[in-house]
Coordinates of C-alpha atoms in Angstrom, one line a residue:
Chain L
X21 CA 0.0 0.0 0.0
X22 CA 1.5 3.6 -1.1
X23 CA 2.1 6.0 1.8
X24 CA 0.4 9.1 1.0
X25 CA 0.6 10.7 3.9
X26 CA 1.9 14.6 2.9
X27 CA 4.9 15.4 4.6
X28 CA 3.9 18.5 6.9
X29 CA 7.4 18.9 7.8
X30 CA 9.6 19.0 5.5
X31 CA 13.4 18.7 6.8
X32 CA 17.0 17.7 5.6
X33 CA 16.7 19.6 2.2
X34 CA 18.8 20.2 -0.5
X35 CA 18.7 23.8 -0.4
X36 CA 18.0 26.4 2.4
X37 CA 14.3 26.7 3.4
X38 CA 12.5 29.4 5.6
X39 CA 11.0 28.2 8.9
X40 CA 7.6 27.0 8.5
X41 CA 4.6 27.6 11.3
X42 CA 3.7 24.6 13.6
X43 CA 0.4 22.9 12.3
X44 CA -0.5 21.0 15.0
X45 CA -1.7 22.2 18.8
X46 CA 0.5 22.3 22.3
X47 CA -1.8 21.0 24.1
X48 CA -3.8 18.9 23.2
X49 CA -5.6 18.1 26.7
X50 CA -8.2 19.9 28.7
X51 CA -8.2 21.3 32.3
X52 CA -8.7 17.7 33.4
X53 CA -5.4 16.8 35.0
X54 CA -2.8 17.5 37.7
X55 CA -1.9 21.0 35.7
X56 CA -3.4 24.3 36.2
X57 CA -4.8 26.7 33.5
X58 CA -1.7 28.5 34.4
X59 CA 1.0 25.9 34.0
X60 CA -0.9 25.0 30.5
X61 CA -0.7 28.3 29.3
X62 CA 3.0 29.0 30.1
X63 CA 3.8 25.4 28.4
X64 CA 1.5 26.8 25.7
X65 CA 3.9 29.6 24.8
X66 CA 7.3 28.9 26.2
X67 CA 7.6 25.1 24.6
X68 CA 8.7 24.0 28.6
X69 CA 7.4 23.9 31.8
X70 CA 10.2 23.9 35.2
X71 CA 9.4 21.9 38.4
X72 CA 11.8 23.0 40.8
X73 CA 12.8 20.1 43.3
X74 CA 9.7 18.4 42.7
X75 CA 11.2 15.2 44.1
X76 CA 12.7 15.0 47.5
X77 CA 16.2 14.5 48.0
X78 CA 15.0 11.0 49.8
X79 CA 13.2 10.7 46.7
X80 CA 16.3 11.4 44.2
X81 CA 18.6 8.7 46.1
X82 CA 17.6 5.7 44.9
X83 CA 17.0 7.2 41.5
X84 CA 20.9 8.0 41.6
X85 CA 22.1 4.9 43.1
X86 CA 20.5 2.8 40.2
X87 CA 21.5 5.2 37.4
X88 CA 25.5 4.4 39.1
X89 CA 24.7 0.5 39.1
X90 CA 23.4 1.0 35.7
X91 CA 26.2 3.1 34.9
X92 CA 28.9 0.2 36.3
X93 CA 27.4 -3.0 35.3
X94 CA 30.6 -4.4 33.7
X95 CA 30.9 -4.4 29.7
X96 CA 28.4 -1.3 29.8
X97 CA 30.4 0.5 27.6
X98 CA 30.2 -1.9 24.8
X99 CA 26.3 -2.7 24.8
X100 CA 24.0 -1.5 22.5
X101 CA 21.7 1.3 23.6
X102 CA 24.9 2.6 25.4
X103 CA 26.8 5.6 23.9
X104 CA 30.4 6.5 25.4
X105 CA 31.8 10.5 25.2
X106 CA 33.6 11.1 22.0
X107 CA 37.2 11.4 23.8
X108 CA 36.8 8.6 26.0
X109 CA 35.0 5.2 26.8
X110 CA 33.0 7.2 29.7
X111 CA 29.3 6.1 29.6
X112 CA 27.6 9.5 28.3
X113 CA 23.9 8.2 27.6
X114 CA 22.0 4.3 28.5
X115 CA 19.1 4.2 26.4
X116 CA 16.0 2.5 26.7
X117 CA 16.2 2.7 31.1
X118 CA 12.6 1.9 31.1
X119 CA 13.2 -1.7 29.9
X120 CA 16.5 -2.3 31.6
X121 CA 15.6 -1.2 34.9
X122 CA 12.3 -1.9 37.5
X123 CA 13.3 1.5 38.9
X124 CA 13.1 3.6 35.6
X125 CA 10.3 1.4 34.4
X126 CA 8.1 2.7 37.3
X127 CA 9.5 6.0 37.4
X128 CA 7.9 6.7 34.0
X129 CA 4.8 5.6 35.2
X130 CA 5.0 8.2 38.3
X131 CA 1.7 9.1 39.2
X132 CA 3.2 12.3 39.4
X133 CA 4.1 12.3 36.3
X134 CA 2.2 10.6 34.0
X135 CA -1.1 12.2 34.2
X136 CA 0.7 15.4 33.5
X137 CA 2.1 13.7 30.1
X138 CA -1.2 12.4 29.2
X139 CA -2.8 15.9 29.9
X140 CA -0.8 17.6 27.7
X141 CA -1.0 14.9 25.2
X142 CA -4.6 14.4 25.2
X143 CA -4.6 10.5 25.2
X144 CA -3.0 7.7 26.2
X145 CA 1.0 7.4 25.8
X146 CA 3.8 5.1 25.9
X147 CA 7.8 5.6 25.9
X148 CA 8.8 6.5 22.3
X149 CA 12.6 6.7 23.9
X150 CA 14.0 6.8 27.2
X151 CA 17.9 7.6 28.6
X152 CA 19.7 8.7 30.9
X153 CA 22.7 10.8 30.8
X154 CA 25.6 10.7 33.0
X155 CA 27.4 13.6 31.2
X156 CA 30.4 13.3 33.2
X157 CA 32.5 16.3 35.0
X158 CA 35.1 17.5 32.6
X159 CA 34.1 15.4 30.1
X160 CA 30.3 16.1 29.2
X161 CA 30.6 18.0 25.3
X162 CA 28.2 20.1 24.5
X163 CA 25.2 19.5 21.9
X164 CA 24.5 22.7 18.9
X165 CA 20.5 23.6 19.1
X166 CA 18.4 21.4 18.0
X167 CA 14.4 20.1 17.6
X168 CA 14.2 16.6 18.6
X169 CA 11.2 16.5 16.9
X170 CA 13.1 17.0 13.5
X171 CA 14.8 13.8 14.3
X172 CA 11.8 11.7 15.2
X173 CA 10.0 12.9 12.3
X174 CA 12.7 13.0 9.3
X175 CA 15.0 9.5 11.0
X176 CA 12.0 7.9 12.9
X177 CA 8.7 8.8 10.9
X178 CA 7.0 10.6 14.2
X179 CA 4.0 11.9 12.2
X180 CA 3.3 15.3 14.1
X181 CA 3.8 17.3 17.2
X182 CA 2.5 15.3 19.7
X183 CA 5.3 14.0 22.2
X184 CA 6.6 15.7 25.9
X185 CA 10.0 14.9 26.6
X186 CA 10.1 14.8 30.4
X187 CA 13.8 15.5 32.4
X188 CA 14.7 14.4 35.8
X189 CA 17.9 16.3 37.1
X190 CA 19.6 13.9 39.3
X191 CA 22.7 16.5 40.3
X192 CA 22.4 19.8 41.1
X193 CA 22.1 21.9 38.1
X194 CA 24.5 25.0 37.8
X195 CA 25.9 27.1 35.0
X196 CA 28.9 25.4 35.2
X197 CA 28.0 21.8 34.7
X198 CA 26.1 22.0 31.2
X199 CA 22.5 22.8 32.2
X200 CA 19.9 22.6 29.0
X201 CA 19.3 25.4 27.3
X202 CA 15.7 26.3 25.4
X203 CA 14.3 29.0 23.4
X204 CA 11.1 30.1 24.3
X205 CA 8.8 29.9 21.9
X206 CA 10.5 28.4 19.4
X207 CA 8.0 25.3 19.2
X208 CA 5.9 26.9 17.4
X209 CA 7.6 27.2 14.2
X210 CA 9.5 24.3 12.4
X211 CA 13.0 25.1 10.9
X212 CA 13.6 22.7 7.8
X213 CA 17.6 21.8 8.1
X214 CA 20.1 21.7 5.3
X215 CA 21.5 18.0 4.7
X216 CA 20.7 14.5 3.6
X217 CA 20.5 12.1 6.1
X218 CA 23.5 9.3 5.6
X219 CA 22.6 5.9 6.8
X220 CA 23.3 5.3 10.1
X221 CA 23.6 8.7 11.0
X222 CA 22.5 7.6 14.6
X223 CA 25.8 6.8 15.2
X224 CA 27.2 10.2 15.2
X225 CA 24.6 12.6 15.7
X226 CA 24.1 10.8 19.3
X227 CA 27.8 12.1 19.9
X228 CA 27.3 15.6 18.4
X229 CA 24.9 17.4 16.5
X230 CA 25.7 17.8 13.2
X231 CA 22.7 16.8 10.7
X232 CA 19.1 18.7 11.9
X233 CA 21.0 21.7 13.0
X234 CA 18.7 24.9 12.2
X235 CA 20.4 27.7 10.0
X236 CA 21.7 30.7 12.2
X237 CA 19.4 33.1 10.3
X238 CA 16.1 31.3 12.3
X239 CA 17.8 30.8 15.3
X240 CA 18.9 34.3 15.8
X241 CA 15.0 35.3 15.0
X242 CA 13.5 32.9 17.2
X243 CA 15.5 33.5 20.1
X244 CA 15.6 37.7 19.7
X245 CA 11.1 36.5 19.5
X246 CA 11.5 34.9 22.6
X247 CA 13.1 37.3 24.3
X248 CA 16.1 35.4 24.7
X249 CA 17.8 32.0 26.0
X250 CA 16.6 30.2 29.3
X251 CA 18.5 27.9 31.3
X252 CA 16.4 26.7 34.0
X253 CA 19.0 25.7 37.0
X254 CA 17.7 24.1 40.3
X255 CA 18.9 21.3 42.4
X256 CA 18.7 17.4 42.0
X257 CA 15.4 16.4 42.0
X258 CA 14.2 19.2 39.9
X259 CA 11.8 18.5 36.7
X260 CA 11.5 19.6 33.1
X261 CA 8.4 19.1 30.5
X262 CA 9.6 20.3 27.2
X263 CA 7.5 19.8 24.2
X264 CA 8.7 17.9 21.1
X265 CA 9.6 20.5 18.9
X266 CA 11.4 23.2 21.4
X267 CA 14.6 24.2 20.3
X268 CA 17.5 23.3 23.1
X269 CA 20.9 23.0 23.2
X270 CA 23.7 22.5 26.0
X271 CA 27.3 23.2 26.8
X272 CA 30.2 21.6 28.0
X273 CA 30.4 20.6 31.6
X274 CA 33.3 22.3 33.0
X275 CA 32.4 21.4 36.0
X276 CA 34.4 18.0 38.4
X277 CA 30.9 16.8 38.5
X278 CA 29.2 14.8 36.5
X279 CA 25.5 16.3 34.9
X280 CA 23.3 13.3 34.9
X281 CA 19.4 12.9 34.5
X282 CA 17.0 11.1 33.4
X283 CA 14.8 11.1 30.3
X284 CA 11.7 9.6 29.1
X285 CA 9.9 11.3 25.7
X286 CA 6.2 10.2 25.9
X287 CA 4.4 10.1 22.4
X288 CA 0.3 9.9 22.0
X289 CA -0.5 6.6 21.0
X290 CA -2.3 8.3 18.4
X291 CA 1.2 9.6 16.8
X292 CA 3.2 6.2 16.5
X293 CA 5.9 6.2 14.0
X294 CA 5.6 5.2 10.0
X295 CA 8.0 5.4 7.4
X296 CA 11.2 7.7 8.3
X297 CA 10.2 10.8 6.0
X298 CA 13.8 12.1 4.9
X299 CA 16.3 8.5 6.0
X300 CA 16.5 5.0 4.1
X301 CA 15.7 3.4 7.2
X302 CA 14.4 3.8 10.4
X303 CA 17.1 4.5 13.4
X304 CA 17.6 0.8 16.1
X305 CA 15.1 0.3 18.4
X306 CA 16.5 1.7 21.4
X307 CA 16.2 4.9 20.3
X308 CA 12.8 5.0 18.9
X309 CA 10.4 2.8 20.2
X310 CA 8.2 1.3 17.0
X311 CA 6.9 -2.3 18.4
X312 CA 5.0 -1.6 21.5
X313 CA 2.3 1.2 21.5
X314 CA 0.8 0.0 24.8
X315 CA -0.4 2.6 26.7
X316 CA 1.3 3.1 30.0
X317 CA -0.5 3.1 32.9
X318 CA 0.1 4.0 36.9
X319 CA 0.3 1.9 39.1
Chain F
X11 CA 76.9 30.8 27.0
X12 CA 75.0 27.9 28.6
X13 CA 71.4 29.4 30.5
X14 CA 71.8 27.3 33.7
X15 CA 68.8 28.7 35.1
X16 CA 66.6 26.0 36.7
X17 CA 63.2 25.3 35.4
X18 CA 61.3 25.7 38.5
X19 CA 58.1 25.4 36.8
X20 CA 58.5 21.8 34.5
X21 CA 55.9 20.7 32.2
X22 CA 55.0 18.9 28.9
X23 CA 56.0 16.0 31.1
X24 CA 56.2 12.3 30.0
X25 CA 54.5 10.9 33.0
X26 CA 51.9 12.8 34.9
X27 CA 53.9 14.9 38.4
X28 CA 52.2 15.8 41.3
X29 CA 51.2 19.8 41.4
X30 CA 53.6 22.1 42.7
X31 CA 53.5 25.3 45.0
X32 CA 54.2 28.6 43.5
X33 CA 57.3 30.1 44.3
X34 CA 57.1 34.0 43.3
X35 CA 55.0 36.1 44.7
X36 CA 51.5 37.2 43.5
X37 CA 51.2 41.3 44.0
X38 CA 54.8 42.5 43.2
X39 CA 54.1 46.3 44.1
X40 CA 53.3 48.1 47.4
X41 CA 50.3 50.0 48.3
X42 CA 51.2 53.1 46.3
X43 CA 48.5 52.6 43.3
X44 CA 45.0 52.9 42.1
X45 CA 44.2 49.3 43.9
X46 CA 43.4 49.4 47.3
X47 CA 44.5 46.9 50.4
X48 CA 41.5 45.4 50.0
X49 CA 41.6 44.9 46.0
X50 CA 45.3 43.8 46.3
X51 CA 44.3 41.5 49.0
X52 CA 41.4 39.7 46.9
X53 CA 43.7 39.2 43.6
X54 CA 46.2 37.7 46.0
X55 CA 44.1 35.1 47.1
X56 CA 41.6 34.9 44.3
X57 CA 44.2 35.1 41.6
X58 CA 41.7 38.1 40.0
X59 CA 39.7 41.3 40.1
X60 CA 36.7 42.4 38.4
X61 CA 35.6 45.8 37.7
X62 CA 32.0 45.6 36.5
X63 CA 31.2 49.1 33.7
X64 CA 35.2 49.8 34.3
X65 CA 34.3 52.1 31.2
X66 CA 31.0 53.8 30.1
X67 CA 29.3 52.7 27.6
X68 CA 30.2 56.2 25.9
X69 CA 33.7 55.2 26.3
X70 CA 33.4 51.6 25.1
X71 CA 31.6 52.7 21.6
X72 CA 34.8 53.8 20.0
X73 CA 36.5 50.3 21.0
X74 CA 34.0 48.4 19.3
X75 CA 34.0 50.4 16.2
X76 CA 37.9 49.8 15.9
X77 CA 37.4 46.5 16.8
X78 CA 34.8 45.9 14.2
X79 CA 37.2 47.9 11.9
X80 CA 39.7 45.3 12.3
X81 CA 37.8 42.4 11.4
X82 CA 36.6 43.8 8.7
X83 CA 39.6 44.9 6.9
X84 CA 39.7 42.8 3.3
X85 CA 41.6 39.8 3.6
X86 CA 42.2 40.0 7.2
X87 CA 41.4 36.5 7.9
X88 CA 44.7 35.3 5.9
X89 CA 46.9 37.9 7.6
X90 CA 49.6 36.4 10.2
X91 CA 48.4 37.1 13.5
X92 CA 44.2 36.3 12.5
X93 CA 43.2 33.1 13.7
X94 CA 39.3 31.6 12.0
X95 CA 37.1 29.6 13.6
X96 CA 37.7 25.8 13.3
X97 CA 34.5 25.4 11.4
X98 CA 34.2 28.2 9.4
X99 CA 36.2 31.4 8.0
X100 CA 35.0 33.6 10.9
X101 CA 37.3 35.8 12.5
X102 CA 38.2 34.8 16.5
X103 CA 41.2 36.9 17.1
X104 CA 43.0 39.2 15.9
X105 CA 46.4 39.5 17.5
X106 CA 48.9 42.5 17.9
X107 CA 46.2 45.1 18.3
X108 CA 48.4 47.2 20.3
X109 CA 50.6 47.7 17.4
X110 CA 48.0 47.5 14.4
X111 CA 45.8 50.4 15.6
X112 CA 46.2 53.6 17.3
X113 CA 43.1 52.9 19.3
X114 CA 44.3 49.6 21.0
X115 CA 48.2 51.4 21.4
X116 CA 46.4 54.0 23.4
X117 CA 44.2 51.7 25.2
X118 CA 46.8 49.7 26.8
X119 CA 48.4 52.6 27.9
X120 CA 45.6 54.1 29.6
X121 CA 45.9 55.7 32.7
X122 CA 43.0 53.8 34.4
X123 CA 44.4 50.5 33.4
X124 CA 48.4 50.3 32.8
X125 CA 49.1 52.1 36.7
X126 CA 47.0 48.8 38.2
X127 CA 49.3 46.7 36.1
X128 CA 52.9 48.1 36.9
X129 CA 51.3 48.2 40.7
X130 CA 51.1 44.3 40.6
X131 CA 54.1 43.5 39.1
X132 CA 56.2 46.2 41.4
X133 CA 57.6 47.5 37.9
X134 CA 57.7 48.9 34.8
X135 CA 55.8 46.9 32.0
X136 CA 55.3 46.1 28.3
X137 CA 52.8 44.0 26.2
X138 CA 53.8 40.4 26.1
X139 CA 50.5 39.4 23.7
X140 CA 47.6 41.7 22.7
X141 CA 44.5 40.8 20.8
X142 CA 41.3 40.9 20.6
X143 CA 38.4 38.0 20.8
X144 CA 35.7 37.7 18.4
X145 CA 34.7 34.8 19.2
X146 CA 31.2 34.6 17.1
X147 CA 27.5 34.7 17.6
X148 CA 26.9 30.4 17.6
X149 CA 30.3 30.0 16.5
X150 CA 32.5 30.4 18.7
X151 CA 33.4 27.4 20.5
X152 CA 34.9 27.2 24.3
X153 CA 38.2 26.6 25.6
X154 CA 39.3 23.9 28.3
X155 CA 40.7 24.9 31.3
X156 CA 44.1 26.0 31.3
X157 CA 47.1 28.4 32.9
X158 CA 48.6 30.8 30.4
X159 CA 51.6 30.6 32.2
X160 CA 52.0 27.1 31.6
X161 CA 51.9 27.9 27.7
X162 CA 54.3 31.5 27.9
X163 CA 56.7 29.2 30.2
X164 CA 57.0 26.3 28.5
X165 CA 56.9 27.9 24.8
X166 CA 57.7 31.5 25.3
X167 CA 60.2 31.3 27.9
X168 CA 58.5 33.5 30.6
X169 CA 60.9 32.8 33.4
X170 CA 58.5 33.5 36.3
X171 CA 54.7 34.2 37.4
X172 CA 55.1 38.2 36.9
X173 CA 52.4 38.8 34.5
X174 CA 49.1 39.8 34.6
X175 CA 46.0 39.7 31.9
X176 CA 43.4 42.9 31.4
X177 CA 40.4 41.4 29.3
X178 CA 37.9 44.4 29.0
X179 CA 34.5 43.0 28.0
X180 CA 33.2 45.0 24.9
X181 CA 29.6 43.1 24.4
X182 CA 27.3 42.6 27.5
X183 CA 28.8 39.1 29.0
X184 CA 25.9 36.6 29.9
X185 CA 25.8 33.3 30.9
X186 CA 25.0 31.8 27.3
X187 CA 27.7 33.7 25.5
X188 CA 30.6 31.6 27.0
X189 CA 32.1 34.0 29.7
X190 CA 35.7 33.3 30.8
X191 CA 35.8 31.2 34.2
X192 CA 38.0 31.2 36.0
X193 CA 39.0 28.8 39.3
X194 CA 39.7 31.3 42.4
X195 CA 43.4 30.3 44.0
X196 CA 44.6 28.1 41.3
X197 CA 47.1 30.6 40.9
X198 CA 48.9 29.2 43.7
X199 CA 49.8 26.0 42.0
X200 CA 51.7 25.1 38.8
X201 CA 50.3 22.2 37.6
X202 CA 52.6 20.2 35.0
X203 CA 50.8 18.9 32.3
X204 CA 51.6 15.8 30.4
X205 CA 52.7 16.1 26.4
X206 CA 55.7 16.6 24.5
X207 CA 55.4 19.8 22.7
X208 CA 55.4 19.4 19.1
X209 CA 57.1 22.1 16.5
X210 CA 54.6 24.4 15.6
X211 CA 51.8 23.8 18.2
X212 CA 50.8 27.1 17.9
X213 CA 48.9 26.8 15.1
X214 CA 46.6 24.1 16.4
X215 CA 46.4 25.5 20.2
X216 CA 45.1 28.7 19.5
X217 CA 42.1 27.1 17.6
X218 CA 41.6 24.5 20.4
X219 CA 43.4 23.6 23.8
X220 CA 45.0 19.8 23.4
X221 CA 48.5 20.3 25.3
X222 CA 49.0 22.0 28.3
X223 CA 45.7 21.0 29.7
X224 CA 46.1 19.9 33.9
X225 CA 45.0 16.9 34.7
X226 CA 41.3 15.9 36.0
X227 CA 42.3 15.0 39.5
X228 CA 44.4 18.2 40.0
X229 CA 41.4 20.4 38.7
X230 CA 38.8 18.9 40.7
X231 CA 41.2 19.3 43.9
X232 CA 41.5 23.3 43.1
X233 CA 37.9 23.4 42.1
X234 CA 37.1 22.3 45.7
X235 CA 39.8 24.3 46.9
X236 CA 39.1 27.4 45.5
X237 CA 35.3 26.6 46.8
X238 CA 33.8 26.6 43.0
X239 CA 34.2 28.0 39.4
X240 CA 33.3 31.7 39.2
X241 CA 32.2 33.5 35.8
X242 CA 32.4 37.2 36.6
X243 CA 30.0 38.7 34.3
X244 CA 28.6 42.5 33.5
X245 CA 27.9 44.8 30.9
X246 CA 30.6 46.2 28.0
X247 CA 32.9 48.0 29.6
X248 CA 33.5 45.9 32.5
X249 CA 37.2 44.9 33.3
X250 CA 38.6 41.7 34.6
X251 CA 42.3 41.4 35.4
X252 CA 43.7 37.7 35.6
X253 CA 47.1 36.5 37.2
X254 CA 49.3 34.8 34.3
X255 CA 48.6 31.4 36.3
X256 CA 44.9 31.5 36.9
X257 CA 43.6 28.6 35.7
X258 CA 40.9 29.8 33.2
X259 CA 38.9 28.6 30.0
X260 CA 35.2 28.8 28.5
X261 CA 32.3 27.6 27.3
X262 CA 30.7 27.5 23.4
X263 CA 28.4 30.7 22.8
X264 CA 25.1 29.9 22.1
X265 CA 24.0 32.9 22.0
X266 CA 23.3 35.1 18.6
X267 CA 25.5 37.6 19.6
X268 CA 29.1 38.0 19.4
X269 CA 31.3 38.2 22.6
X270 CA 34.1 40.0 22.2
X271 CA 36.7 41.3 24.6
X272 CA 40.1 43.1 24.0
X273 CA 43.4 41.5 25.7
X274 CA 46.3 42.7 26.8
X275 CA 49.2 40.9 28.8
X276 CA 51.3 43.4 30.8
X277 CA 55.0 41.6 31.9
X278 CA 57.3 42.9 33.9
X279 CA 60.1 44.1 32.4
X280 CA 62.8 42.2 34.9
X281 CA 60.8 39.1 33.6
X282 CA 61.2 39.1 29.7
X283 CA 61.3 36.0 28.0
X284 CA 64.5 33.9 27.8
X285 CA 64.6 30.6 25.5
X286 CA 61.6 28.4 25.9
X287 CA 61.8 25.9 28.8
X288 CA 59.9 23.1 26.5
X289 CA 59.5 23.8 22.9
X290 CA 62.4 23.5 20.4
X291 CA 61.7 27.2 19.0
X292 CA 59.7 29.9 20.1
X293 CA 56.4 30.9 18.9
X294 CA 56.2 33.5 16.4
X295 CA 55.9 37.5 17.8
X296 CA 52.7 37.8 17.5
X297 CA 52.2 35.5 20.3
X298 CA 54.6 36.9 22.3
X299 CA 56.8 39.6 22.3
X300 CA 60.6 38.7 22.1
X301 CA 62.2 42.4 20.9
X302 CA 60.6 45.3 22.2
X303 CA 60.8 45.3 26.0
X304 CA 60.9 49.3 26.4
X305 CA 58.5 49.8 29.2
X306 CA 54.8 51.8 28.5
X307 CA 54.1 55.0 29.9
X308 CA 51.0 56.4 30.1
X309 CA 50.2 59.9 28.0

């Protein structure tokens, strides 16, 4: 059966393209749901929401001691799913931490947490990727700006706007140590990138951004629109919702510390993946979920 | 004639060496000066001194149009002295600005700024290195940390620690446009760094620090130390002097806005350069200053 499903988003193009506006909603949910009128609004037009410490510190421990014994588990460094820094063999990102671990594989089903995901997502939603990154002191490069949601769509065939990437901080966040950094507002526009997408580009890009980088032209207009780069900063424990499509970036940790968190990106189970729309083939399985569209549920 | 002097600050080691204590002193001068007890007091333990709007913003609008002159020049960027981006033909520096423009000769001479420097160093001075720093709106990438008397030592020949850095800010500094930080005390300790030099390393290091980069453990112990990283930061027109061994380096900037400073590094002139201590030739003048040591007056 032919595919004829328009590409809304066109991305990794031959030649320069201006930024197009977003198509789809923010939020997709109603009032129903653990966040306020307020909170939706400000997610609404930022792209991100900030929690500070919205876990405990008794509640961060154990979080941290399992991302260390995931972190150690001899021959870690050679598994797939497990991504080292460019200059070294230290661990910079575990993938798919909601299969691998009980601990992870409850924590995305907080019931904290994911009512706020569904609300936002109006519908049920499952794990579309999960990671965490350890992002060591010293060590931890940098990543250029970027739309995750450009990747998904163009490498993993995401069809639209319809995913919440959620971040648990599990060290204390400083500008120092590599904190994220957003543009407001910049989810509501869609910058096509220069570039065709090699095969296995996964391999690379999880290192450094290269491919689905915007052109400097957008980036300096969205960010002088949203009145200018945030980083928010707060201790471990502290939470991030940021929607699919907001531009973010990060720098080096120059910090001795390491900058480690955790990450789950919920998709609507109305949004699963199809054919990649700009790659020969879609990206491994531990960085895009494409079997299992079962709906999580708390427990 | 053999130079028997000893190197009492070895590096470009083959095996890494534990740090060692500085052995000169750290303010050269006495209390007749511009800086107060309590200034000279804080750059002695702190290893630097910030002056936030050292100039107006009336009289930082001239520097930025020479500086913007400069770069600008056709066919600058193949000049000597003009070092590019790694990535792309932008300008980052421009060195020798104290002999290339009228403006920057003056500037180092001023008689806010070259009394504070000849107070430190408890002499007359001269310019070992001038230059300023582009360093590009999303270009400009960061530099690890580092002692610049580890690099003027080992490949200028800089017998001891009597030199001291004036970086004058000329955009506004923030957090996402890769401010200099700097670790307070570090100055107190050389730390050798592992590498033989190669010929010509120059060319390389001013793009991107490889060599003369301390090691993790001794950087985490100073970071500790020192009780943190600090990034002083303030509008154009602020002022930061830095002690030649004040372990310092920066971040990528992410920001769409230039962030450019002008440099100047004042040397005493009982501590001119002799043969380099671990390079087989020295680095060309542009880097540092190996004829001229008549000392600066102010007009």
């Amino acid at each position: 059966m032919v595919d004829t499903l328009k590409d809304l988003y066109p991305s990794r193009t031959i030649k320069p393209t201006a930024m197009l506006e977003r198509l789809d909603p923010v939020v997709y949910g109603g009032e129903y749901g653990p966040l306020s009128r307020i909170q939706l609004d400000s997610y609404r037009d930022n792209g991100f929401l900030f929690f500070p410490s919205f876990f405990s510190a008794d509640e961060v421990a154990p979080l941290v001691s399992e991302l260390q014994r995931l972190c150690r588990q001899p021959g870690i460094a050679r598994q797939e799913g497990v991504i080292t820094e460019p200059a070294s063999e230290e661990i910079r990102s575990i993938f798919e931490v909601h299969k691998r671990s009980a601990v992870f594989h409850d924590l995305c089903r907080h019931p904290r947490i994911l009512p706020m995901a569904e609300q936002l997502l109006g519908s049920d939603v499952y794990i579309h990727q999960s990671r965490i990154n350890y992002k060591p002191g010293f060590e931890g490069k940098g990543f250029d700006w970027h739309s995750d949601f450009e990747t998904w769509h163009t490498e993993d065939g995401m069809p639209y706007m319809r995913a919440v990437s959620c971040s648990i901080i599990l060290t204390d966040n400083t500008e120092f140590n590599g904190p994220l950094m957003l543009i407001p507002g910049s989810h509501k526009y869609f910058v096509p990138c220069v570039g065709e997408t090699p095969e296995d580009n996964f391999r690379s890009s999880l290192k450094q951004q290269r491919l689905g980088v915007p052109d400097k032209h957008s980036l300096r207009r969205l960010i002088r629109q949203g009145g200018g780069i945030q980083a928010p900063k707060g201790a471990a424990g502290s939470l991030l919702l940021f929607e699919c499509n907001t531009l973010h970036g990060s720098n080096a940790n120059m910090s001795p510390d390491p900058r480690s968190n955790v990450f789950f990106v919920y998709n609507s189970v109305r949004n699963a993946p199809r054919r990649p729309y700009a790659a020969s083939k879609p990206r491994p399985g531990f960085l895009a979920e494409r079997e299992d569209f079962t709906p999580l549920t708390s427990r």
